[in-house]
XYZ file of N, CA and C in Angstrom:
198
model
N 82.537 13.603 171.036
C 83.820 13.030 170.699
C 84.897 14.008 171.140
N 85.834 13.526 171.914
C 86.943 14.354 172.395
C 88.241 13.723 171.926
N 88.998 14.464 171.158
C 90.286 13.978 170.663
C 91.377 14.888 171.206
N 92.338 14.296 171.894
C 93.472 15.068 172.396
C 94.638 14.912 171.443
N 95.063 16.008 170.858
C 96.255 15.997 170.019
C 97.447 16.268 170.913
N 98.451 15.435 170.807
C 99.647 15.571 171.629
C 100.678 16.425 170.913
N 100.944 16.078 169.672
C 101.901 16.804 168.837
C 101.592 16.452 167.390
N 101.997 17.326 166.491
C 101.819 17.070 165.070
C 103.074 17.522 164.351
N 103.880 16.551 163.932
C 105.146 16.841 163.270
C 105.932 17.821 164.145
N 106.452 18.880 163.576
C 107.173 19.894 164.355
C 106.335 21.155 164.532
N 105.040 21.036 164.328
C 104.135 22.172 164.385
C 103.984 22.683 165.813
N 104.023 23.999 165.946
C 103.749 24.658 167.215
C 102.538 25.555 167.010
N 101.527 25.374 167.837
C 100.299 26.162 167.744
C 99.961 26.669 169.135
N 99.628 27.940 169.220
C 99.179 28.510 170.483
C 97.924 29.320 170.197
N 96.807 28.634 170.253
C 95.509 29.212 169.932
C 94.587 28.902 171.111
N 93.593 29.722 171.395
C 92.699 29.408 172.517
C 92.061 28.018 172.427
N 91.858 27.525 171.204
C 91.217 26.224 171.024
C 92.190 25.067 170.852
N 93.451 25.364 170.614
C 94.429 24.303 170.353
C 95.832 24.770 170.707
N 96.520 23.964 171.507
C 97.925 24.225 171.835
C 98.705 22.968 171.497
N 99.713 23.116 170.645
C 100.590 22.009 170.246
C 102.034 22.427 170.382
N 102.890 21.590 170.927
C 102.556 20.324 171.563
C 101.690 20.554 172.807
N 101.011 19.492 173.222
C 100.110 19.570 174.369
C 100.870 20.117 175.576
N 100.308 21.091 176.293
C 101.035 21.735 177.395
C 101.435 20.810 178.545
N 100.744 19.684 178.726
C 101.089 18.767 179.818
C 101.681 17.453 179.320
N 102.119 17.446 178.082
C 102.712 16.246 177.490
C 103.801 15.659 178.370
N 104.704 16.492 178.859
C 105.873 16.004 179.592
C 105.586 15.674 181.056
N 104.314 15.767 181.456
C 103.913 15.399 182.817
C 103.147 14.082 182.843
N 102.803 13.542 181.682
C 101.868 12.429 181.600
C 102.528 11.121 181.182
N 102.743 10.270 182.169
C 103.357 8.970 181.893
C 102.494 8.138 180.955
N 101.171 8.238 181.076
C 100.290 7.429 180.235
C 100.383 7.809 178.760
N 100.964 8.961 178.478
C 101.229 9.374 177.093
C 102.673 9.043 176.727
N 103.602 9.428 177.584
C 105.027 9.308 177.268
C 105.543 7.876 177.193
N 105.124 7.021 178.107
C 105.661 5.657 178.135
C 105.320 4.892 176.857
N 104.052 4.845 176.431
C 103.768 4.151 175.169
C 104.405 4.838 173.960
N 104.435 6.158 173.980
C 105.041 6.891 172.872
C 106.531 6.586 172.769
N 107.192 6.445 173.908
C 108.622 6.120 173.918
C 108.885 4.727 173.365
N 107.921 3.827 173.505
C 108.079 2.491 172.930
C 107.994 2.533 171.410
N 107.238 3.461 170.887
C 107.032 3.564 169.439
C 108.104 4.422 168.772
N 108.366 5.598 169.340
C 109.320 6.539 168.729
C 110.237 7.142 169.799
N 111.128 6.336 170.383
C 111.948 6.808 171.499
C 112.850 7.992 171.165
N 113.322 8.072 169.947
C 114.250 9.147 169.589
C 113.571 10.381 169.019
N 112.268 10.350 168.934
C 111.520 11.500 168.421
C 111.675 12.650 169.392
N 111.872 13.851 168.850
C 111.958 15.038 169.694
C 110.696 15.867 169.546
N 110.202 16.328 170.666
C 109.067 17.239 170.702
C 109.479 18.393 171.595
N 109.351 19.592 171.089
C 109.738 20.789 171.845
C 111.182 20.688 172.346
N 112.050 20.084 171.534
C 113.467 19.998 171.870
C 113.825 18.925 172.886
N 112.878 18.057 173.224
C 113.146 17.006 174.210
C 112.883 15.640 173.600
N 113.795 14.679 173.842
C 113.604 13.305 173.368
C 112.508 12.634 174.178
N 111.620 11.969 173.485
C 110.508 11.279 174.136
C 111.015 10.248 175.145
N 112.042 9.473 174.793
C 112.574 8.453 175.708
C 113.088 9.085 176.996
N 113.769 10.212 176.893
C 114.281 10.897 178.085
C 113.134 11.399 178.962
N 112.133 11.976 178.321
C 110.980 12.494 179.061
C 110.231 11.361 179.755
N 110.076 10.230 179.077
C 109.384 9.077 179.664
C 110.149 8.546 180.870
N 111.448 8.521 180.767
C 112.271 8.036 181.877
C 112.127 8.960 183.090
N 112.025 10.258 182.857
C 111.894 11.217 183.960
C 110.575 11.048 184.719
N 109.484 10.800 183.997
C 108.190 10.678 184.683
C 107.995 9.310 185.318
N 108.729 8.315 184.837
C 108.628 6.972 185.403
C 107.407 6.220 184.906
N 107.257 4.994 185.406
C 106.176 4.124 184.944
C 105.131 3.851 186.022
N 105.163 4.601 187.101
C 104.181 4.389 188.171
C 102.772 4.558 187.615
N 101.938 3.562 187.874
C 100.561 3.620 187.421
C 100.347 3.163 185.991
N 101.421 2.795 185.303
C 101.325 2.340 183.917
C 101.325 0.817 183.910
N 100.350 0.241 183.249
C 100.251 -1.210 183.171
C 100.098 -1.632 181.714
N 100.979 -2.519 181.268
C 100.886 -3.027 179.894
C 99.735 -4.025 179.827
N 98.879 -3.829 178.842
C 97.755 -4.736 178.637
C 98.106 -5.749 177.569
N 97.726 -6.980 177.785
C 97.972 -8.025 176.793
C 97.006 -7.849 175.630
N 97.499 -8.188 174.460
C 96.573 -8.116 173.330
C 97.220 -7.917 172.020
């Protein structure tokens, strides 16, 4: 079982086994785009999720029906 933690509240962790927020959070559209739909004004590491999602764009992101 592999669970990727992206962020947890305002917690910052820098441990060999866990880094929060995730170091590549702001590079991953597949994380940012759905997250921006849920909590667009949430800030992680001083950056608004909606702004970060807009920067990475939606290339390769497909909404699934369901």
